XYZ file of C-alpha atoms in Angstrom:
526
model
C 5.576 -32.954 -15.935
C 3.182 -35.573 -14.165
C 0.046 -35.874 -16.576
C -2.483 -37.225 -13.683
C -5.329 -35.619 -13.453
C -6.255 -33.481 -10.371
C -9.565 -33.914 -8.528
C -11.679 -30.725 -7.473
C -13.171 -30.462 -4.092
C -15.653 -27.338 -3.741
C -14.500 -25.497 -1.624
C -16.280 -24.919 1.998
C -16.145 -21.923 4.130
C -16.707 -24.416 7.728
C -20.360 -23.436 7.407
C -21.652 -26.769 5.830
C -21.186 -25.773 1.995
C -21.878 -29.260 0.185
C -18.842 -30.717 -2.487
C -18.240 -30.886 -6.187
C -16.040 -32.832 -8.011
C -14.610 -32.976 -11.239
C -11.328 -33.247 -13.617
C -9.055 -31.003 -14.431
C -5.171 -31.035 -17.016
C -2.484 -30.297 -14.453
C -1.103 -26.904 -14.235
C 1.710 -26.141 -16.063
C 4.664 -24.424 -14.596
C 4.984 -20.630 -15.396
C 8.121 -19.977 -17.046
C 9.984 -16.354 -17.849
C 8.433 -14.070 -19.659
C 11.030 -12.587 -22.721
C 13.217 -9.766 -20.604
C 11.761 -7.043 -23.109
C 8.028 -8.342 -22.714
C 8.469 -8.732 -19.189
C 9.944 -5.316 -18.435
C 6.812 -4.101 -20.596
C 4.668 -5.819 -17.932
C 6.369 -3.912 -14.838
C 6.121 -0.832 -16.454
C 2.133 -0.969 -17.264
C 1.765 -2.433 -13.525
C 3.823 -0.109 -11.891
C 2.241 2.461 -13.588
C -0.942 1.566 -12.571
C 0.619 0.874 -8.879
C 2.010 4.689 -8.989
C -1.819 5.769 -10.178
C -3.741 4.053 -7.261
C -1.545 5.388 -4.424
C -1.060 9.051 -6.251
C -5.372 8.807 -5.729
C -4.882 8.961 -1.916
C -2.847 12.332 -2.229
C -3.942 13.898 -5.394
C -6.634 15.409 -3.300
C -4.424 16.862 -0.920
C -3.241 20.302 -2.484
C -6.614 21.160 -3.835
C -8.258 20.592 -0.794
C -8.616 23.874 0.435
C -10.188 24.833 -2.836
C -12.577 22.074 -2.753
C -13.854 23.129 1.130
C -14.290 26.537 -0.526
C -16.318 25.618 -3.339
C -18.326 23.225 -1.281
C -18.110 24.907 1.902
C -16.544 22.073 4.236
C -15.019 21.975 7.356
C -11.514 20.462 8.438
C -13.595 17.359 9.464
C -15.697 17.111 6.260
C -12.283 17.230 4.403
C -10.652 14.877 5.848
C -13.989 12.675 5.079
C -13.442 13.167 1.396
C -9.594 12.350 1.594
C -10.080 9.322 3.468
C -13.181 8.353 1.546
C -10.848 6.383 -0.595
C -8.743 4.877 1.473
C -11.287 3.423 3.943
C -12.390 1.035 1.111
C -8.766 0.377 -0.694
C -7.906 -0.777 2.749
C -11.345 -2.396 3.891
C -11.388 -4.380 0.867
C -8.090 -5.275 -0.042
C -7.987 -8.974 2.063
C -10.643 -9.883 -0.218
C -9.631 -8.600 -3.465
C -6.397 -10.540 -2.793
C -8.749 -13.659 -2.469
C -10.385 -12.620 -5.387
C -7.122 -12.522 -7.724
C -5.949 -16.156 -6.177
C -9.481 -17.126 -6.776
C -10.051 -16.207 -10.277
C -7.264 -15.103 -11.952
C -4.761 -12.199 -11.610
C -5.180 -10.447 -14.408
C -9.018 -10.618 -14.722
C -9.538 -9.207 -11.529
C -6.678 -6.584 -12.757
C -9.220 -5.614 -15.355
C -12.522 -5.886 -13.621
C -10.875 -3.601 -11.322
C -9.525 -0.796 -13.720
C -13.190 -0.292 -14.874
C -14.636 0.166 -11.978
C -11.902 2.873 -10.980
C -12.178 4.461 -14.203
C -15.569 4.767 -14.022
C -15.696 6.102 -10.472
C -12.853 8.333 -11.623
C -15.050 9.689 -14.540
C -17.984 10.745 -12.040
C -15.741 12.505 -9.601
C -14.790 14.732 -12.405
C -18.270 15.846 -12.216
C -19.126 15.788 -8.495
C -21.629 18.347 -7.864
C -21.416 18.639 -4.305
C -19.992 16.706 -1.197
C -22.266 13.746 -0.983
C -21.642 13.260 -4.367
C -17.535 13.152 -4.095
C -17.292 11.001 -1.284
C -19.345 8.654 -3.015
C -17.597 8.383 -6.151
C -13.999 8.359 -4.322
C -15.442 5.222 -2.441
C -16.377 3.546 -5.345
C -12.249 4.798 -6.476
C -11.305 2.740 -3.280
C -13.691 -0.331 -4.149
C -11.747 -0.377 -7.941
C -8.179 0.155 -6.497
C -8.470 -2.792 -3.673
C -9.828 -4.820 -6.872
C -6.841 -4.151 -8.715
C -4.312 -3.617 -6.412
C -3.247 -6.824 -5.079
C -4.400 -8.780 -8.931
C -1.894 -6.097 -10.200
C 1.297 -8.246 -7.555
C -0.504 -11.248 -8.322
C -0.081 -10.685 -12.223
C 4.127 -9.381 -11.288
C 4.400 -12.658 -9.678
C 3.859 -14.549 -13.302
C 5.878 -11.922 -14.978
C 8.992 -13.087 -12.836
C 8.493 -16.418 -11.667
C 11.960 -16.930 -10.967
C 12.696 -16.076 -7.405
C 15.175 -14.580 -7.453
C 13.791 -11.872 -10.387
C 10.764 -11.351 -8.564
C 12.422 -10.535 -5.149
C 14.567 -7.883 -6.831
C 11.170 -6.506 -8.909
C 9.461 -5.968 -5.513
C 12.666 -3.695 -4.333
C 11.404 -1.329 -6.964
C 7.986 -2.255 -6.607
C 7.713 -1.081 -2.896
C 9.309 2.166 -3.839
C 6.572 3.208 -6.839
C 4.100 3.610 -4.167
C 6.102 6.750 -2.293
C 7.033 8.353 -5.511
C 2.814 7.753 -6.862
C 1.974 9.705 -3.463
C 4.526 12.790 -4.217
C 3.397 12.513 -7.988
C 0.113 12.639 -7.209
C 0.743 16.636 -4.629
C 2.772 17.993 -7.622
C 0.331 17.011 -10.740
C -2.959 18.089 -8.210
C -1.108 21.480 -7.788
C -0.423 22.578 -11.553
C -3.916 21.105 -12.436
C -5.264 23.358 -9.802
C -3.693 26.203 -10.159
C -3.672 26.270 -14.594
C -7.376 24.386 -14.741
C -9.232 23.521 -11.958
C -9.308 20.901 -9.291
C -12.291 18.660 -11.257
C -8.669 17.842 -14.007
C -6.683 15.905 -11.177
C -9.590 12.824 -12.285
C -8.654 12.717 -15.275
C -5.250 11.101 -14.930
C -6.543 8.094 -13.469
C -9.258 7.921 -15.956
C -6.308 7.771 -18.387
C -4.587 5.542 -16.500
C -7.201 2.724 -16.323
C -7.776 3.233 -20.105
C -4.377 2.909 -20.716
C -3.952 -0.430 -18.831
C -7.279 -1.440 -19.866
C -5.728 -1.334 -23.698
C -2.215 -2.694 -22.997
C -3.826 -5.797 -20.591
C -4.193 -8.165 -23.533
C -0.825 -7.679 -25.207
C 1.822 -7.511 -22.354
C 0.509 -9.353 -19.183
C 0.262 -13.219 -18.708
C -3.196 -14.535 -19.629
C -5.907 -15.700 -16.353
C -7.954 -18.558 -18.215
C -8.875 -20.603 -15.644
C -8.996 -20.416 -11.540
C -7.928 -23.496 -11.389
C -3.823 -23.515 -12.202
C -4.928 -23.960 -15.586
C -3.590 -20.440 -16.180
C -0.423 -18.838 -17.601
C -0.580 -16.493 -14.223
C -0.362 -19.665 -11.535
C -2.836 -18.096 -9.419
C -3.813 -21.588 -8.362
C -3.669 -23.510 -5.334
C -0.865 -26.163 -5.995
C -3.753 -28.998 -4.989
C -6.133 -27.771 -8.481
C -8.709 -26.142 -5.766
C -9.161 -23.227 -5.747
C -9.415 -21.186 -2.643
C -12.878 -20.459 -1.152
C -14.375 -17.079 -0.726
C -14.399 -16.748 2.838
C -17.910 -14.216 2.312
C -18.471 -14.429 6.380
C -14.991 -13.348 7.055
C -14.533 -10.464 4.271
C -17.785 -9.230 5.458
C -16.340 -8.852 9.097
C -12.898 -7.526 8.078
C -14.255 -4.824 4.892
C -16.780 -3.942 7.682
C -14.426 -3.968 10.484
C -11.442 -1.883 9.087
C -14.119 0.442 7.056
C -15.570 1.235 10.398
C -12.624 1.562 12.914
C -11.266 3.723 10.291
C -14.343 6.212 10.317
C -14.443 6.394 13.927
C -10.733 7.638 14.059
C -11.454 10.008 11.041
C -14.493 11.823 12.871
C -11.867 12.292 15.819
C -11.558 15.896 14.531
C -14.925 17.397 15.167
C -15.980 14.756 18.310
C -14.517 13.885 21.591
C -12.983 10.751 22.264
C -15.463 10.198 24.909
C -18.309 10.910 22.328
C -20.657 8.182 20.974
C -20.256 9.216 17.869
C -16.330 8.450 18.051
C -16.969 5.603 20.616
C -19.959 3.358 18.600
C -17.886 3.241 15.485
C -14.549 2.207 17.210
C -16.488 -0.251 19.596
C -18.087 -2.278 16.490
C -15.013 -1.856 14.711
C -12.890 -3.370 16.864
C -15.838 -6.038 17.880
C -15.906 -6.893 13.867
C -12.340 -7.386 13.325
C -12.014 -9.469 17.065
C -14.738 -11.509 15.553
C -12.849 -11.584 12.321
C -9.287 -13.386 13.682
C -11.684 -15.813 15.106
C -13.872 -16.518 12.691
C -10.440 -17.387 10.296
C -9.755 -19.550 12.986
C -12.110 -22.174 12.345
C -13.042 -21.554 8.613
C -11.719 -24.309 6.244
C -10.211 -20.964 3.567
C -9.179 -18.306 5.849
C -9.468 -15.229 4.021
C -6.252 -13.986 6.095
C -4.669 -17.825 7.651
C -3.964 -17.454 10.803
C 0.162 -18.058 10.357
C 0.953 -15.587 7.215
C 1.699 -13.370 9.649
C 3.571 -14.717 11.813
C 6.955 -14.504 10.163
C 9.177 -12.136 12.571
C 10.110 -10.632 9.541
C 6.645 -10.190 7.766
C 5.511 -8.340 10.656
C 8.613 -6.014 10.364
C 7.939 -5.466 6.902
C 4.449 -4.783 7.530
C 4.373 -2.146 10.255
C 7.201 -0.179 8.362
C 4.991 0.106 5.074
C 1.864 0.843 7.662
C 4.425 3.500 9.147
C 5.973 4.788 5.948
C 2.795 5.409 4.353
C 1.348 7.555 7.310
C 4.266 9.554 7.847
C 4.152 10.420 3.599
C 0.791 10.942 4.269
C 0.455 13.318 7.278
C 3.888 15.591 5.297
C 0.940 16.155 2.309
C -1.648 16.538 4.213
C -0.414 19.086 6.569
C 2.089 20.818 4.927
C -0.477 20.953 2.213
C -3.074 22.733 4.324
C -0.316 24.402 6.313
C 1.399 26.575 3.433
C -1.983 27.342 1.648
C -3.989 28.251 4.994
C -1.467 29.409 7.226
C 1.288 31.170 4.592
C -1.300 31.960 1.986
C 0.984 29.925 -1.021
C -0.970 29.000 -3.810
C -1.745 25.529 -5.232
C 1.237 25.942 -7.597
C 3.702 27.123 -5.187
C 2.751 24.403 -2.673
C 3.646 21.770 -5.115
C 6.590 23.320 -6.089
C 7.282 22.736 -2.355
C 7.122 18.962 -2.793
C 10.179 19.066 -5.573
C 12.618 17.925 -3.100
C 10.495 15.879 -1.659
C 9.979 13.935 -4.573
C 13.607 14.159 -6.246
C 14.575 12.958 -2.896
C 12.223 9.945 -3.400
C 13.429 9.071 -6.652
C 17.446 9.358 -6.340
C 16.952 7.013 -2.927
C 14.672 4.753 -4.937
C 17.348 3.927 -7.536
C 19.846 3.322 -4.443
C 17.513 1.360 -2.502
C 17.508 -1.569 -4.806
C 21.490 -2.101 -4.433
C 21.457 -1.540 -0.706
C 18.941 -4.131 -0.202
C 21.324 -6.429 -2.333
C 24.151 -5.893 -0.183
C 22.769 -5.567 3.272
C 19.475 -7.065 3.328
C 15.980 -5.245 3.098
C 16.208 -5.899 7.326
C 18.503 -3.157 7.351
C 17.605 -1.005 4.959
C 14.075 -0.686 6.420
C 15.467 -0.022 10.180
C 17.645 2.989 8.365
C 14.943 4.149 7.034
C 12.999 4.201 10.008
C 15.634 6.087 11.284
C 16.062 8.655 8.999
C 12.055 8.928 8.340
C 11.623 9.466 11.673
C 14.801 12.206 12.448
C 12.656 13.931 9.664
C 9.431 14.007 10.970
C 11.106 15.593 14.505
C 12.247 18.337 12.351
C 8.999 19.547 11.354
C 7.966 18.910 15.090
C 9.367 22.470 15.195
C 6.646 23.885 13.194
C 5.026 27.443 13.979
C 4.189 29.802 12.190
C 7.052 31.469 11.265
C 9.040 29.020 10.208
C 10.696 29.563 6.902
C 11.239 26.795 4.106
C 14.245 26.385 3.062
C 15.887 26.486 6.523
C 13.163 24.411 8.247
C 10.516 22.620 6.305
C 13.100 21.737 3.722
C 14.889 19.350 5.816
C 12.480 17.426 6.665
C 10.702 17.370 3.102
C 13.795 15.600 2.158
C 14.788 13.143 5.066
C 11.490 11.750 5.623
C 11.358 10.477 1.488
C 14.717 9.322 1.834
C 13.678 6.920 4.613
C 10.259 6.411 3.314
C 11.811 4.619 0.213
C 13.953 2.835 2.100
C 11.579 1.492 4.016
C 9.384 0.489 1.067
C 11.226 -0.811 -0.630
C 12.915 -2.965 2.441
C 9.754 -4.064 3.219
C 8.139 -4.821 0.351
C 10.780 -8.154 0.261
C 10.105 -8.739 3.387
C 6.208 -8.728 3.378
C 6.462 -11.103 0.031
C 9.172 -13.443 0.791
C 8.930 -16.794 0.478
C 5.439 -16.342 -0.631
C 3.584 -19.579 -2.886
C 2.951 -18.936 -6.288
C -1.047 -19.361 -5.556
C -0.319 -16.992 -2.694
C 0.692 -13.976 -4.526
C -2.984 -12.402 -4.347
C -3.428 -12.184 -0.311
C 0.385 -11.017 -0.084
C -0.598 -8.711 -2.182
C -3.609 -7.733 -0.195
C -1.919 -7.775 2.853
C 0.857 -5.637 2.443
C -1.408 -3.047 0.054
C -3.924 -2.948 3.234
C -0.868 -2.119 5.548
C -0.294 0.569 2.964
C -3.506 1.859 2.856
C -3.833 2.120 6.844
C -1.549 4.641 6.463
C -2.882 7.468 5.309
C -6.457 7.073 6.612
C -6.363 4.987 10.263
C -2.629 6.771 10.557
C -3.528 10.069 9.405
C -6.520 10.121 11.353
C -5.223 8.569 14.719
C -2.033 11.559 14.114
C -5.181 14.415 13.271
C -6.464 13.598 16.769
C -3.303 14.426 17.982
C -3.673 17.337 16.576
C -6.962 18.153 17.932
C -5.821 18.071 21.437
C -3.572 21.144 20.904
C -5.602 24.261 21.096
C -3.611 26.205 18.095
C -3.658 24.540 14.838
C 0.149 24.902 13.873
C 0.997 23.322 16.920
C -1.329 20.776 16.564
C 0.580 20.061 13.365
C 3.896 20.221 15.150
C 2.476 17.528 17.785
C 1.535 15.328 15.369
C 4.801 15.365 13.110
C 6.779 14.553 16.845
C 4.306 11.921 18.001
C 4.837 10.335 14.588
C 8.579 10.835 14.074
C 8.538 9.021 17.832
C 6.949 6.125 16.579
C 9.374 5.792 13.928
C 12.521 5.339 15.937
C 10.665 3.658 18.707
C 9.490 1.174 16.097
C 13.182 1.037 14.598
C 14.480 0.448 17.975
C 12.384 -2.171 18.406
C 13.389 -4.171 15.277
C 16.875 -4.170 16.426
C 16.392 -5.095 19.243
C 14.774 -8.205 17.729
C 16.755 -9.132 15.317
C 19.788 -8.420 17.148
C 22.953 -10.376 15.650
C 22.570 -14.079 17.070
C 25.980 -14.869 18.818
C 25.995 -19.138 19.375
C 22.139 -19.009 19.479
C 20.123 -21.763 17.376
C 19.370 -19.624 14.401
C 16.373 -21.163 13.941
C 14.990 -20.478 17.111
C 15.571 -16.950 16.469
C 15.691 -14.644 13.615
C 18.903 -12.607 13.283
C 19.961 -9.620 10.539
C 22.435 -12.261 9.262
C 19.571 -14.530 8.158
C 17.024 -11.876 7.491
C 17.062 -12.454 3.894
C 15.768 -15.667 2.406
C 17.703 -18.775 2.439
C 17.999 -19.091 -1.203
C 19.142 -15.694 -1.999
C 22.541 -17.242 -0.990
C 22.954 -16.059 2.375
C 24.289 -12.632 1.967
C 23.076 -11.324 -1.815
C 19.811 -11.657 -3.597
C 21.156 -13.321 -7.155
C 22.021 -11.337 -9.706
C 20.526 -12.486 -13.685
C 22.269 -15.301 -14.994
C 23.706 -13.648 -18.419
C 22.913 -17.330 -20.043
C 19.567 -17.310 -19.046
C 16.966 -15.910 -21.840
C-alpha cells in the first residue's frame, strides 16, 4: 500500500467557503468480512430495511380504526399514511451525503435513535396532529438510516460480485417488509390496538443499536480512514451542499403534499396549485444549483446511465403498485365489504407468500438472464396483476376477482425490486455508496407518497368510490406496461451496432460480470 500522506482541502459549496488543510494517513482497502459475520450483518441490515418499509404499510389496515377514533376524513387518512413517506423521500439524498461524509455506521445508529424515539411517541399519540408529527419524525429517522444501511452493506461486501448478489436479495426485502407490515397491523389491530403496531419499529431500533457495535464495520473517521470505506478516493470528504439539500428536501416534500391534498381539493384549487408550483420550482432550482456547486448532492451524471434510469423508474413503479394495493384493498375490504382487520390481514397472506417465493427465485434469474430482463418481466407481470384488479366493483369475489391480482402483482414487484436494486447500484464506487442508497430509496419512497397520491387523484375523478379504485388500478397497470414496452424499445438487442453507443440486453450486466453472469462465490476464498 502507498504510504504517502494525503492532503485534505475543506470542500466548498461553490459559495465562497474557505479552505483548510491537514494531513491524513492513507485509507486502508476494506477486506471482505468473514462469511458468518457478513451473513449476520446482512440479516441485521436487512431487518432494519424491511422495518423501515413496513412502517409505510403498517398503517394501512388500521386506517379505518384511526379514522373513527380521531374523526378523520379520507384526505386526512391519506395524510396520516403519507406523513412518514414525505420526509423519508425528501431527505434521503441528504441522508446519503451524510453517510458518505461521516461514515455509514455512525449515521445508521443516529437514524435508528430518531426512528425509535418517534415510534415510541407515536404509540401514545393523543390526536391527529401529534400522530402526523411523529410519523414525520419516523420518516426523518428512516431517511438517515436507509442510505447509511446501504453504505455499510457496501463495506460488508467489498468484492463487486458478492455485493451484486447481496443487492439482488436486498431489493426483495423492501416489498417483503411492506407485506409484513400489512399482516402485523391486522393481527395487532384485531387482538390489541392499532397503537401496538409501533412496538415493532421500537423493538427493531433497540435491537439494531445493541447489535451494531458487534456486527457492523466501524466507521471511525469520515475521510477514508474507516474500515467501512465511505471516503472519497482523494481522502477529502464530500461537502454537505446545504443549499441543494434544502431545495431537494422542501421541493420533494411540498410537491408530495400538493398531490396528497388532491383527494379533498380540485386540481384547479389554490390548495393544490400553490404547493405543486412551489415544489416543482424548488426542484428545478435544485437541478440548476447542482450544476454549479463543487460537491453536488446529486452529481448531474449520476443517474445518466440508461440502465440506472430503468432501475430507478422500475423501483418507483413497483413501490407505487404495492402501496396502492395495500391502501385500496384494505379500505375496500373493511369499508366496502365490512371485513374485520384480521380478515383483511389474512387476505394478504397469498400476497406475502408470492413475494417470498419469487424473492428466492429472483437472484438465480438475475444471475442467468441479467437484471434488465428480469425487471421488464416483472413490469409485465405486475401490470397484468393491476389490470385484473381494475375490474373491481361492489360485488367482486375474493377468490375469483381479487386473488389473481394479489398474486401476480407481488410476483412482478419482487422481480422488479431485485432487478432494479442491481441496476441502480451497478458500478457505484465505494465512496458513493451512501449516495446510491439515497437515490434508490428516494425512488422507492416516492411510490407510496407521490405515486399513491397521484393515483388517488385519478380515483377522485369518479363519482363512485369503488369505481374510482378500479380506475386507479387500471391507470397503474397501464403505466407498468408502457414502462416495460419503453424499456424493451430502449434496450433492444444490438445487431451490427457499436456496443459503446447503444445499450443492449447483451450488456445490461456490468462488464466485469463475465458478460453473462454474476460470478459465483470463489470456494477457495475465505
